[in-house]
CSV table of C-alpha atoms in Angstrom, one decimal:
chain,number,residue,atom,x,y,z
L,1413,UNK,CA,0.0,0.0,0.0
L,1414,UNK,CA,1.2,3.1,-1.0
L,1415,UNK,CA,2.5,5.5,2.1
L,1416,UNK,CA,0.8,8.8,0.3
L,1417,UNK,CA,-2.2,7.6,1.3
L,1418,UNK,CA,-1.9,8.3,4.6
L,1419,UNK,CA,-1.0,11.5,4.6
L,1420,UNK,CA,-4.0,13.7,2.3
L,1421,UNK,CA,-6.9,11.9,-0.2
L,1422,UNK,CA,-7.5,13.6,-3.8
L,1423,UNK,CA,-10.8,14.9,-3.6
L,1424,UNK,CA,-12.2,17.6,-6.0
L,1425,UNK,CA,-13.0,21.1,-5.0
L,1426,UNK,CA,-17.1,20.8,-5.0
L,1427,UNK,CA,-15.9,17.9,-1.8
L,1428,UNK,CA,-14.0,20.1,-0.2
L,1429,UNK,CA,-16.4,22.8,0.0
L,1430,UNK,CA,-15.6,26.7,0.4
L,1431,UNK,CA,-14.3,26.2,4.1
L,1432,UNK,CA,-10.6,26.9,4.0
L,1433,UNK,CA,-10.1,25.1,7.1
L,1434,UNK,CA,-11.8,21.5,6.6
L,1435,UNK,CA,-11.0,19.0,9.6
L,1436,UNK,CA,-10.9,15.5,8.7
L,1437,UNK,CA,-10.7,12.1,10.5
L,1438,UNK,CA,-8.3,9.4,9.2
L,1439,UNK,CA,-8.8,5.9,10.0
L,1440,UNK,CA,-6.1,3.4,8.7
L,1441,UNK,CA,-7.7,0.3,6.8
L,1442,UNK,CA,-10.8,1.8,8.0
L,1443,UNK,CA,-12.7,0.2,5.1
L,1444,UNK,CA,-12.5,-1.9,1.8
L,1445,UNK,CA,-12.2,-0.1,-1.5
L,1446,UNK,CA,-14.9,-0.2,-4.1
L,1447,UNK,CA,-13.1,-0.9,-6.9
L,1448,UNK,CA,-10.1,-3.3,-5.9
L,1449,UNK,CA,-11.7,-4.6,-2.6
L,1450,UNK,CA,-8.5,-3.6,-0.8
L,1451,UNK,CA,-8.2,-2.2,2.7
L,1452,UNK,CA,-7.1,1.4,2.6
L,1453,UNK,CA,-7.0,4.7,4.8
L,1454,UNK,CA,-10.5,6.1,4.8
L,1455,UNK,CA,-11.1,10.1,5.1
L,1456,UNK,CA,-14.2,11.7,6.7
L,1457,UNK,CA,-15.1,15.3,7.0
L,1458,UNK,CA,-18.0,18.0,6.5
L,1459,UNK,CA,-17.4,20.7,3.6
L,1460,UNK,CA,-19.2,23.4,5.2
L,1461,UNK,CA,-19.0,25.1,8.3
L,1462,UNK,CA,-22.2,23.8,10.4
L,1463,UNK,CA,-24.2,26.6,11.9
L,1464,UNK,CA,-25.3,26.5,15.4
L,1465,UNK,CA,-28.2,23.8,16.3
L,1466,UNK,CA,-27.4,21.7,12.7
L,1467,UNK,CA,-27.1,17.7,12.6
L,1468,UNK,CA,-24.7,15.8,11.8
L,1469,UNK,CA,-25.9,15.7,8.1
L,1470,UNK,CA,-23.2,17.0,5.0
L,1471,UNK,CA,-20.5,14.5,6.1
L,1472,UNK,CA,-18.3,13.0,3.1
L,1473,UNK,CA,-16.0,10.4,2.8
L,1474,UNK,CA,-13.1,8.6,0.5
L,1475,UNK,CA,-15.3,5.5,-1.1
L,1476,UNK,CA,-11.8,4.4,-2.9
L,1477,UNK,CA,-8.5,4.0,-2.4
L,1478,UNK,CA,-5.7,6.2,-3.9
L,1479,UNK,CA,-4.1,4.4,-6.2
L,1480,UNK,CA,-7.6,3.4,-8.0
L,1481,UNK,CA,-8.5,7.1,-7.7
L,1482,UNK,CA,-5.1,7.8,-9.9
L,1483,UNK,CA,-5.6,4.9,-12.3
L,1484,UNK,CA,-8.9,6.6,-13.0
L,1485,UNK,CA,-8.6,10.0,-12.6
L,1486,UNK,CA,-11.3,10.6,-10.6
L,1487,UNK,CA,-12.3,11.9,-6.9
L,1488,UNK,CA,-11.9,9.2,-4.1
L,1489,UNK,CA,-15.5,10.7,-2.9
L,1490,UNK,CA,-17.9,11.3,-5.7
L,1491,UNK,CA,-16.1,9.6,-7.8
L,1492,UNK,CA,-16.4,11.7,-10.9
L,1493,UNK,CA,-13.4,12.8,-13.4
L,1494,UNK,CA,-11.0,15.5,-11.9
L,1495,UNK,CA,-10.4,17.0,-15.2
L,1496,UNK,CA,-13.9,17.2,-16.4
L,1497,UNK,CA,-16.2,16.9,-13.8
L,1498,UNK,CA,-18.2,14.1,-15.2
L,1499,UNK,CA,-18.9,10.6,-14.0
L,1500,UNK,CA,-16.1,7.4,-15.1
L,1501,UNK,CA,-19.3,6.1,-17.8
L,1502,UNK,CA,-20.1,9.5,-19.7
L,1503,UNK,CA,-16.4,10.3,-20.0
L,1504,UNK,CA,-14.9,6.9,-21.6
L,1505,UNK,CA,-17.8,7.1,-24.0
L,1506,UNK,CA,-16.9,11.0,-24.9
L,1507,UNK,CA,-13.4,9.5,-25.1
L,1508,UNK,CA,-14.4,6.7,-27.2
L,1509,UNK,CA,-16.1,8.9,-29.7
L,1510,UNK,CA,-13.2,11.1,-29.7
L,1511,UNK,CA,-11.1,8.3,-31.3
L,1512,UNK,CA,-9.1,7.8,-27.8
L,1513,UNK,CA,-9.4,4.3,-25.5
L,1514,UNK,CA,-9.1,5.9,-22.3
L,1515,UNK,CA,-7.5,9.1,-20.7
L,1516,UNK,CA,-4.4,7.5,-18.7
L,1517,UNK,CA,-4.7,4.4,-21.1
L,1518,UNK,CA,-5.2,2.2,-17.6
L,1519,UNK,CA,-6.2,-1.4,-17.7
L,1520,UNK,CA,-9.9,-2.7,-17.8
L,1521,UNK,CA,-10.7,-3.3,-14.3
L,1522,UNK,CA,-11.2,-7.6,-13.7
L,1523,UNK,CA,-14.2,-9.2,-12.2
L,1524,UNK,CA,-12.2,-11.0,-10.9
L,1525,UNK,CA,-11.1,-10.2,-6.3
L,1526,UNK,CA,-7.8,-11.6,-6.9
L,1527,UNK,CA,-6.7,-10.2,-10.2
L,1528,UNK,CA,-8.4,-6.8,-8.8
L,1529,UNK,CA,-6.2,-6.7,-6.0
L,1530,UNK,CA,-3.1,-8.0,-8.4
L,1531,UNK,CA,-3.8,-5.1,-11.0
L,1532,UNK,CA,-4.0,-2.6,-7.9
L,1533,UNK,CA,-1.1,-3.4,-6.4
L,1534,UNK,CA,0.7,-3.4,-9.5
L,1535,UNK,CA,-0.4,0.1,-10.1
L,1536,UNK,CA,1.0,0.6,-6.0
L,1537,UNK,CA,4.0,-0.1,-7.6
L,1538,UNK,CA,4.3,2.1,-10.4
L,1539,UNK,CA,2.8,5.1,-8.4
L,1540,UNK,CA,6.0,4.7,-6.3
L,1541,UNK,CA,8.8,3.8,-8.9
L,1542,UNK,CA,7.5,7.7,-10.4
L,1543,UNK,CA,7.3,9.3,-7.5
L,1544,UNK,CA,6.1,13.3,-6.8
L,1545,UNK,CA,8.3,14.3,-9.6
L,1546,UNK,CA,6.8,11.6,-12.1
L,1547,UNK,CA,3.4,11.8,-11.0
L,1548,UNK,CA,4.1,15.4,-11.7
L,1549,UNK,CA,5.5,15.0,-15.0
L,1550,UNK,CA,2.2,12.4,-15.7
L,1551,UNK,CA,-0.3,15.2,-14.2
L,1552,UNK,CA,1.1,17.6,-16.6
L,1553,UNK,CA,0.9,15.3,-19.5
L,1554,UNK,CA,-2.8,14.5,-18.6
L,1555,UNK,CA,-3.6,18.1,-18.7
L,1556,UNK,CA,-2.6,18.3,-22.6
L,1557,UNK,CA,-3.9,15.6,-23.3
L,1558,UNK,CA,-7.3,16.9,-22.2
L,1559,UNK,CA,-7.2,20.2,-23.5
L,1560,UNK,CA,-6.9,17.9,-27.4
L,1561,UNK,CA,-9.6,15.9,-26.7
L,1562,UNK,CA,-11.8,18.6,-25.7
L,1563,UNK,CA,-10.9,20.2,-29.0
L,1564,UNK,CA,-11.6,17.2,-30.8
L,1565,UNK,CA,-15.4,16.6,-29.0
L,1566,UNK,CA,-15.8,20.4,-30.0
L,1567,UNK,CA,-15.1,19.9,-33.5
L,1568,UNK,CA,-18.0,17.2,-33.5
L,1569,UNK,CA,-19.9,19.3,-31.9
L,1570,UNK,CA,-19.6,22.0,-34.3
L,1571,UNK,CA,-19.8,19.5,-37.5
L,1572,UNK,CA,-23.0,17.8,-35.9
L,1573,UNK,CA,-24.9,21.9,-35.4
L,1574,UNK,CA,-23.6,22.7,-38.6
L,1575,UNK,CA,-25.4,19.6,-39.9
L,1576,UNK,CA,-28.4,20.6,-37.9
L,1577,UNK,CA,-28.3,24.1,-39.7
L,1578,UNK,CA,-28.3,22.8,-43.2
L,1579,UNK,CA,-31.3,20.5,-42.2
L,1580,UNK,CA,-33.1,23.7,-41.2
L,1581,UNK,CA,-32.4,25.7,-44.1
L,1582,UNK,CA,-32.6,22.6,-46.8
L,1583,UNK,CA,-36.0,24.2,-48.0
L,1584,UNK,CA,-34.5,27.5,-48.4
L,1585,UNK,CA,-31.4,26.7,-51.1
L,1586,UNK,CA,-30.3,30.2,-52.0
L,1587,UNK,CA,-29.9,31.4,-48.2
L,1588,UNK,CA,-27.8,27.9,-48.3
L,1589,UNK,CA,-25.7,28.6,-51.5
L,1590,UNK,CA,-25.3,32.5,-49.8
L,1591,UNK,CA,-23.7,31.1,-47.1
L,1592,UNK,CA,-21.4,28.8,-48.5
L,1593,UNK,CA,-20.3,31.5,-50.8
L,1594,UNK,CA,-20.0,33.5,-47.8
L,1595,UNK,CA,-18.3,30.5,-46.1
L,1596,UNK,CA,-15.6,29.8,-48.5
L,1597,UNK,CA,-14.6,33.6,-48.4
L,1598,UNK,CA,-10.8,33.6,-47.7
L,1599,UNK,CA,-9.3,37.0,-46.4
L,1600,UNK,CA,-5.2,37.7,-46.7
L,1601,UNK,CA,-5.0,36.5,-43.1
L,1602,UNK,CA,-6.7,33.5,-43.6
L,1603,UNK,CA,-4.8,32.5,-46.4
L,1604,UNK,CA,-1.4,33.0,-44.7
L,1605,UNK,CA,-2.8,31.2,-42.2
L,1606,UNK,CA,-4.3,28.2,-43.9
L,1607,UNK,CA,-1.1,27.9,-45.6
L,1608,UNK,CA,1.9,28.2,-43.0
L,1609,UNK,CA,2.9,24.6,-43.3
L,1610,UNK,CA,1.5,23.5,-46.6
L,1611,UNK,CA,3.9,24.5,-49.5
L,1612,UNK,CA,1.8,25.0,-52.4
L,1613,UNK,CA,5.3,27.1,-54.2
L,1614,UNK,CA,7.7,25.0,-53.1
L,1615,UNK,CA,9.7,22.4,-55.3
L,1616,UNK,CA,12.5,19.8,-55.2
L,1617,UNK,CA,15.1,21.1,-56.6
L,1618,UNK,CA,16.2,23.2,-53.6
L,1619,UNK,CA,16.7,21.0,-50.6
L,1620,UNK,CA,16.0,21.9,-47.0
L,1621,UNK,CA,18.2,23.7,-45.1
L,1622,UNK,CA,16.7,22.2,-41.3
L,1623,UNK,CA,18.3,18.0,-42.0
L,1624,UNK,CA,15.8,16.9,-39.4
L,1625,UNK,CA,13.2,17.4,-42.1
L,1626,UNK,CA,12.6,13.9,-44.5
L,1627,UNK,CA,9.1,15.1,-45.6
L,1628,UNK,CA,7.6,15.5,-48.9
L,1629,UNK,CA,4.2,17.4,-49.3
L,1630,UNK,CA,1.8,16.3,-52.0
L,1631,UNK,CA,-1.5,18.3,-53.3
L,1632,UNK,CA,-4.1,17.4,-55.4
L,1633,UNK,CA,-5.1,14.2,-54.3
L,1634,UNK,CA,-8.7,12.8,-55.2
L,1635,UNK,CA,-11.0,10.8,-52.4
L,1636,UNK,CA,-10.8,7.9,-54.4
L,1637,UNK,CA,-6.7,7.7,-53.6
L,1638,UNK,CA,-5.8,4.9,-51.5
L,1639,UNK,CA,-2.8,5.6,-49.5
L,1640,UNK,CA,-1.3,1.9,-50.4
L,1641,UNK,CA,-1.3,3.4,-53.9
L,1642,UNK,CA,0.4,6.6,-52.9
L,1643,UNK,CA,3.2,4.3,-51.1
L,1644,UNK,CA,3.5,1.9,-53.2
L,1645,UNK,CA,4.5,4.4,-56.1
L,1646,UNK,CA,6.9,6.3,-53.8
L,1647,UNK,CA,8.8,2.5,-53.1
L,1648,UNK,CA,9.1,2.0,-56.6
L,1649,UNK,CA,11.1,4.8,-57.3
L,1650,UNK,CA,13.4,3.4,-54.6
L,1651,UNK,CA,16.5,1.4,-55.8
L,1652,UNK,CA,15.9,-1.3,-53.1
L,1653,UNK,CA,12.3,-2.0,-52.8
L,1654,UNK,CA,12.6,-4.6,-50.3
L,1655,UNK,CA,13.1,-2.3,-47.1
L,1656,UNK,CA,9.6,-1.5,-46.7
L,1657,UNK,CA,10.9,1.2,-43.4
L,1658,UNK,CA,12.5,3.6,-46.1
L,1659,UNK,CA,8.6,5.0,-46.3
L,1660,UNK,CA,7.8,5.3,-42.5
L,1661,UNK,CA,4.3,7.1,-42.8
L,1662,UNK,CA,2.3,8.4,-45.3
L,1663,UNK,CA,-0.5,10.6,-44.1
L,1664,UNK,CA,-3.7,11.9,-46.1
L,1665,UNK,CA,-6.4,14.2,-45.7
L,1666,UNK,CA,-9.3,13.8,-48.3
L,1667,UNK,CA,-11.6,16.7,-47.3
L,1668,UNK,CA,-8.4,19.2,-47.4
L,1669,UNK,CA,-7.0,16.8,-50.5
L,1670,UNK,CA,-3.7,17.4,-49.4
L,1671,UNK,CA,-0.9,15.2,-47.3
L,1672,UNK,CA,2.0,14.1,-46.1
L,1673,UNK,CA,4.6,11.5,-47.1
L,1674,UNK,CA,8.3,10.9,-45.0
L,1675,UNK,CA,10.9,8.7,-44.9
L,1676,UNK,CA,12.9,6.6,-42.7
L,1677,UNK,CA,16.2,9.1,-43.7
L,1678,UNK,CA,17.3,12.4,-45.1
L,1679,UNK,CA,19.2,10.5,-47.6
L,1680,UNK,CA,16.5,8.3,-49.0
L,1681,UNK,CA,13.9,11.5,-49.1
L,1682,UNK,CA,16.3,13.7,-51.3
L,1683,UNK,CA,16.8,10.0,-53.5
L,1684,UNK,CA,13.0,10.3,-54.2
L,1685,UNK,CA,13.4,14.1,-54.8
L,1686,UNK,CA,16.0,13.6,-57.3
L,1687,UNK,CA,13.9,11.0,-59.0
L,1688,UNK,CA,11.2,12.8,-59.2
L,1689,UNK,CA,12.5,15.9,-60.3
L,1690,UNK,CA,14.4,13.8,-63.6
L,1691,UNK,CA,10.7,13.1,-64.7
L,1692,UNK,CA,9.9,16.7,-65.6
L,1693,UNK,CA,9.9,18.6,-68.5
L,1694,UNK,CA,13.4,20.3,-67.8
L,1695,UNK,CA,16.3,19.1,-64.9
L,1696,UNK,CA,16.1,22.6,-63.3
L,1697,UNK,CA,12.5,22.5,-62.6
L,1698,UNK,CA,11.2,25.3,-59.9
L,1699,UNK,CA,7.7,24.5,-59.2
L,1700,UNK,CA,5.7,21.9,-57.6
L,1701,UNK,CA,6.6,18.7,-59.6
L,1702,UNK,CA,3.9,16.7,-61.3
L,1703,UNK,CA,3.3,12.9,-60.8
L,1704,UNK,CA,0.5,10.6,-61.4
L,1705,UNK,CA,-0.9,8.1,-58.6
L,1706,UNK,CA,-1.8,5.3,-60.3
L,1707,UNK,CA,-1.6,6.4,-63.9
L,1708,UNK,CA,-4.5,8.3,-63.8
L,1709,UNK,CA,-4.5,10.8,-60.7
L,1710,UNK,CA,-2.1,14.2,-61.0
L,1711,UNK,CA,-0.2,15.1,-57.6
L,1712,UNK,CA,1.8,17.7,-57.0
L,1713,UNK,CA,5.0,17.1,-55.0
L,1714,UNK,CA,7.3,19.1,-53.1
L,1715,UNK,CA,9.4,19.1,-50.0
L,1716,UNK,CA,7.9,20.2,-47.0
L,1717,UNK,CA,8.3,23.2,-45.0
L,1718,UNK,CA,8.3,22.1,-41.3
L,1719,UNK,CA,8.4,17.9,-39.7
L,1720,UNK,CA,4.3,18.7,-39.0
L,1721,UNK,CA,2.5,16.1,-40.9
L,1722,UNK,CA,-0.8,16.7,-38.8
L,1723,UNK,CA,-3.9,18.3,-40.6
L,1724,UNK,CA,-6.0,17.3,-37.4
L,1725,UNK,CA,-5.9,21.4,-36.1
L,1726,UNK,CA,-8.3,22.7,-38.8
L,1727,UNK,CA,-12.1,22.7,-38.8
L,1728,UNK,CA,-14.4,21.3,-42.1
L,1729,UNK,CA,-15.0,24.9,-42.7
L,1730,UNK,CA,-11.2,25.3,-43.0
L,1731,UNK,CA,-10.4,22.2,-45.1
L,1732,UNK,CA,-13.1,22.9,-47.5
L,1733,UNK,CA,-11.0,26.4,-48.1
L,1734,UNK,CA,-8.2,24.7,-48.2
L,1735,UNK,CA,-9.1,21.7,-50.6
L,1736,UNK,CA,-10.7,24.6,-53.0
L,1737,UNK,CA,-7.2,26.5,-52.7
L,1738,UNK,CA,-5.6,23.3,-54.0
L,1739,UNK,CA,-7.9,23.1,-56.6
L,1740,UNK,CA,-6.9,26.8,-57.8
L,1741,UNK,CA,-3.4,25.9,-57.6
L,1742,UNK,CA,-3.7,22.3,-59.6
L,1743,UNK,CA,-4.9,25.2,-62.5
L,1744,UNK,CA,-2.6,28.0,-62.1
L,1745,UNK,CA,0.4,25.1,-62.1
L,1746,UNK,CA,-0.9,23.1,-65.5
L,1747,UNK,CA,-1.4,26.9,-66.7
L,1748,UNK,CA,2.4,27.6,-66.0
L,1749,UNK,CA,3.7,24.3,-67.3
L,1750,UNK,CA,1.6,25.0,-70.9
L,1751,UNK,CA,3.2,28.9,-71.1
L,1752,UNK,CA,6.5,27.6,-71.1
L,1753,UNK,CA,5.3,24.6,-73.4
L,1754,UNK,CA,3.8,27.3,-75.7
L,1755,UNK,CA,7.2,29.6,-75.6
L,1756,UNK,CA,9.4,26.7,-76.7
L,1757,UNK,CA,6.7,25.8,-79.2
L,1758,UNK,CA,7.2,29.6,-80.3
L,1759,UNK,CA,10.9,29.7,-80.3
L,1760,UNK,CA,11.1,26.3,-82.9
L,1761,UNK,CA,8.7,27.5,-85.1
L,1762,UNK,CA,11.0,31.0,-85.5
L,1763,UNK,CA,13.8,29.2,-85.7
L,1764,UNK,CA,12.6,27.1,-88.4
L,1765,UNK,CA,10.7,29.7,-90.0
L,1766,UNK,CA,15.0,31.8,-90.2
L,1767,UNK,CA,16.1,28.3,-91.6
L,1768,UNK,CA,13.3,28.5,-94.4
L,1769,UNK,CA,13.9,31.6,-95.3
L,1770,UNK,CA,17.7,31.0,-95.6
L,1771,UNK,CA,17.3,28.3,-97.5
L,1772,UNK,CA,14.9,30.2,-100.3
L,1773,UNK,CA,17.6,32.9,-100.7
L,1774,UNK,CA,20.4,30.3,-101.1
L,1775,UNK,CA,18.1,28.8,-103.7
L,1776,UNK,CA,17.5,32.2,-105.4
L,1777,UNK,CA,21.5,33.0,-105.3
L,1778,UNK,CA,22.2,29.3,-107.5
L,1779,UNK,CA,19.4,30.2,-109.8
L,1780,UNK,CA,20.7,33.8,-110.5
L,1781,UNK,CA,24.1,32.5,-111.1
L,1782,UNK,CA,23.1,29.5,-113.4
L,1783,UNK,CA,20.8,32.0,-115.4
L,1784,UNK,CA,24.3,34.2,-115.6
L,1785,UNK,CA,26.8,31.4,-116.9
L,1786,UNK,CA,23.8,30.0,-119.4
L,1787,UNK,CA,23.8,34.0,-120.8
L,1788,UNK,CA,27.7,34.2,-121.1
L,1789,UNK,CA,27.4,30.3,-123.1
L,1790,UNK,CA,25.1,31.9,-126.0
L,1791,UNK,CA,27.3,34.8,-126.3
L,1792,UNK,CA,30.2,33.1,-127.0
């Protein structure tokens, strides 16, 4: 049994109470823990100050022990969560819908007395191995972790109203097309914003300077892109295909239809770069190089700014901005790519419009001295 738990429970404030000067009663062992069916110190006390000719009613005490109350994250009284105030149920299914197991990724809790009491005293020994300084460190860590998955269950929150909004307004489709119009508005700030870490100008003839960096950003992709088929073209530009770690992770994100694709080294990513870059139009290539997915699907690829390969910080309202910025830059590349296609067009036609005419004045220059020797032939 952990020694902490003598010395001060973890109870939330509402327990405590707004008396800055709560008295409590400690009873070693005095009962058995509702979770792990341990013995373990028991607390008692009243939150509020009790006014003159009161009972005996408002008394709370620890129904758990400490180490369960850690593993959980949750008040040895009323048991709910200490981060968010809810009870154990409500939150692992917020969590669950969130995409996340559990908060402190703790072990199911067994049916079973003995292998309740085995799991808890493993947990004992953990709890002690980190000490204040670990549990600290782990307190800390909680705390961020929160704060994401609160951001994540708002973002659901916001996609489920805004699906509630459409529903009301289905009958009315101009105010609907108004405000998508309105919607996919994007302002200088916005822009620079939306576009800090994705590279749409970039290219891959210029390599990083940061060497930590082995990404390559791609733009343009379609929903019907598998990312097998994204990998599996970026391993057979590789020399050895066999080492399947030289692509670590490839990472996609349909609505934004943009992503991210690194490498297990530096060396390997500017291998791929240097491939890529030899199947364009000319070896010193500046823009956003063009490959196609499968034959069929045009990607532009480019090296990335930053190791961030996370699209999971914008909203829809944000990815649909950004997925129509892609779309505008897919044109505004092919457009550059069939200028400069156009001006070499240009510059062989001239030139083979000077070797024309050279050729009729050369023709002229035989033909006026032919018709000069035949003239001096009849005089003679």
């Amino acid at each position: 049994m952990s020694g902490q738990e003598d010395t001060m429970p973890a109870v939330c404030e509402t327990c405590l109470g707004t008396n800055p000067y709560v008295e409590m009663i400690r009873e070693r062992n005095g009962a058995e823990c509702k979770t792990c069916t341990r013995p373990f110190t028991t607390f008692r006390w009243r939150p509020e100050k009790l006014n003159s000719g009161s009972g005996g009613s408002g008394v709370k005490r620890t129904m758990i022990c400490l180490t369960c109350a850690r593993s959980k994250n949750c008040c040895q009284s009323c048991m709910l969560d200490l981060t968010y105030g809810i009870d154990l149920t409500t939150r692992d299914q917020l969590l669950k819908l969130a995409g996340t197991k559990t908060l402190l990724n703790s072990d199911s809790i067994p049916k079973n007395e003995v292998s309740k009491r085995y799991v808890a005293n493993q947990l004992d020994r953990k709890y002690s191995q980190l000490g204040q300084d670990g549990l600290k460190a782990e307190n800390e860590e909680r705390q961020k972790e929160a704060k994401m998955i609160l951001s994540r269950i708002s973002k659901m929150s916001e996609k489920k109203n805004q699906k509630l909004e459409d529903g009301n307004e289905s009958g009315s489709k101009h105010n609907k097309k108004k405000r998508n119009e309105q919607e996919m508005k994007i302002t200088k700030t916005e822009l620079l914003k939306l576009c800090k870490n994705l590279p749409f100008n970039g290219n891959l003839i210029k390599n990083p300077n940061n060497p930590q960096i082995k990404t390559l950003f791609l733009f343009g992709l379609t929903d019907g892109t598998p990312t097998y088929l994204i990998k599996q073209y970026f391993t057979d530009l590789l020399e050895d295909k066999s080492d399947s770690k030289k692509v670590e992770t490839v990472f996609v994100n349909e609505k934004g239809r943009f992503g991210f694709i690194q490498f297990g080294t530096r060396s390997v990513a500017e291998d791929v770069a240097s491939r890529i870059l030899k199947l364009q139009k000319t070896p010193d290539y500046d823009k956003p190089c063009l490959i196609l997915i499968d034959g069929k699907v045009p990607v532009r690829v480019c090296w990335s700014r930053s190791m961030n390969t996370s699209g999971s910080d914008f909203t829809n309202i944000e990815l649909r901005k950004i997925a129509d910025i892609v779309r505008k830059q897919m044109i505004k590349q092919a457009e550059k790519d069939n200028g400069s296609k156009r001006k070499a067009d240009d510059g062989e036609e001239e030139s083979g419009k000077d070797k024309t005419s050279k050729a009729k004045s050369q023709i002229k220059k035989k033909r006026k001295k032919n018709t000069a020797q035949s003239g001096q032939d009849s005089d003679l």
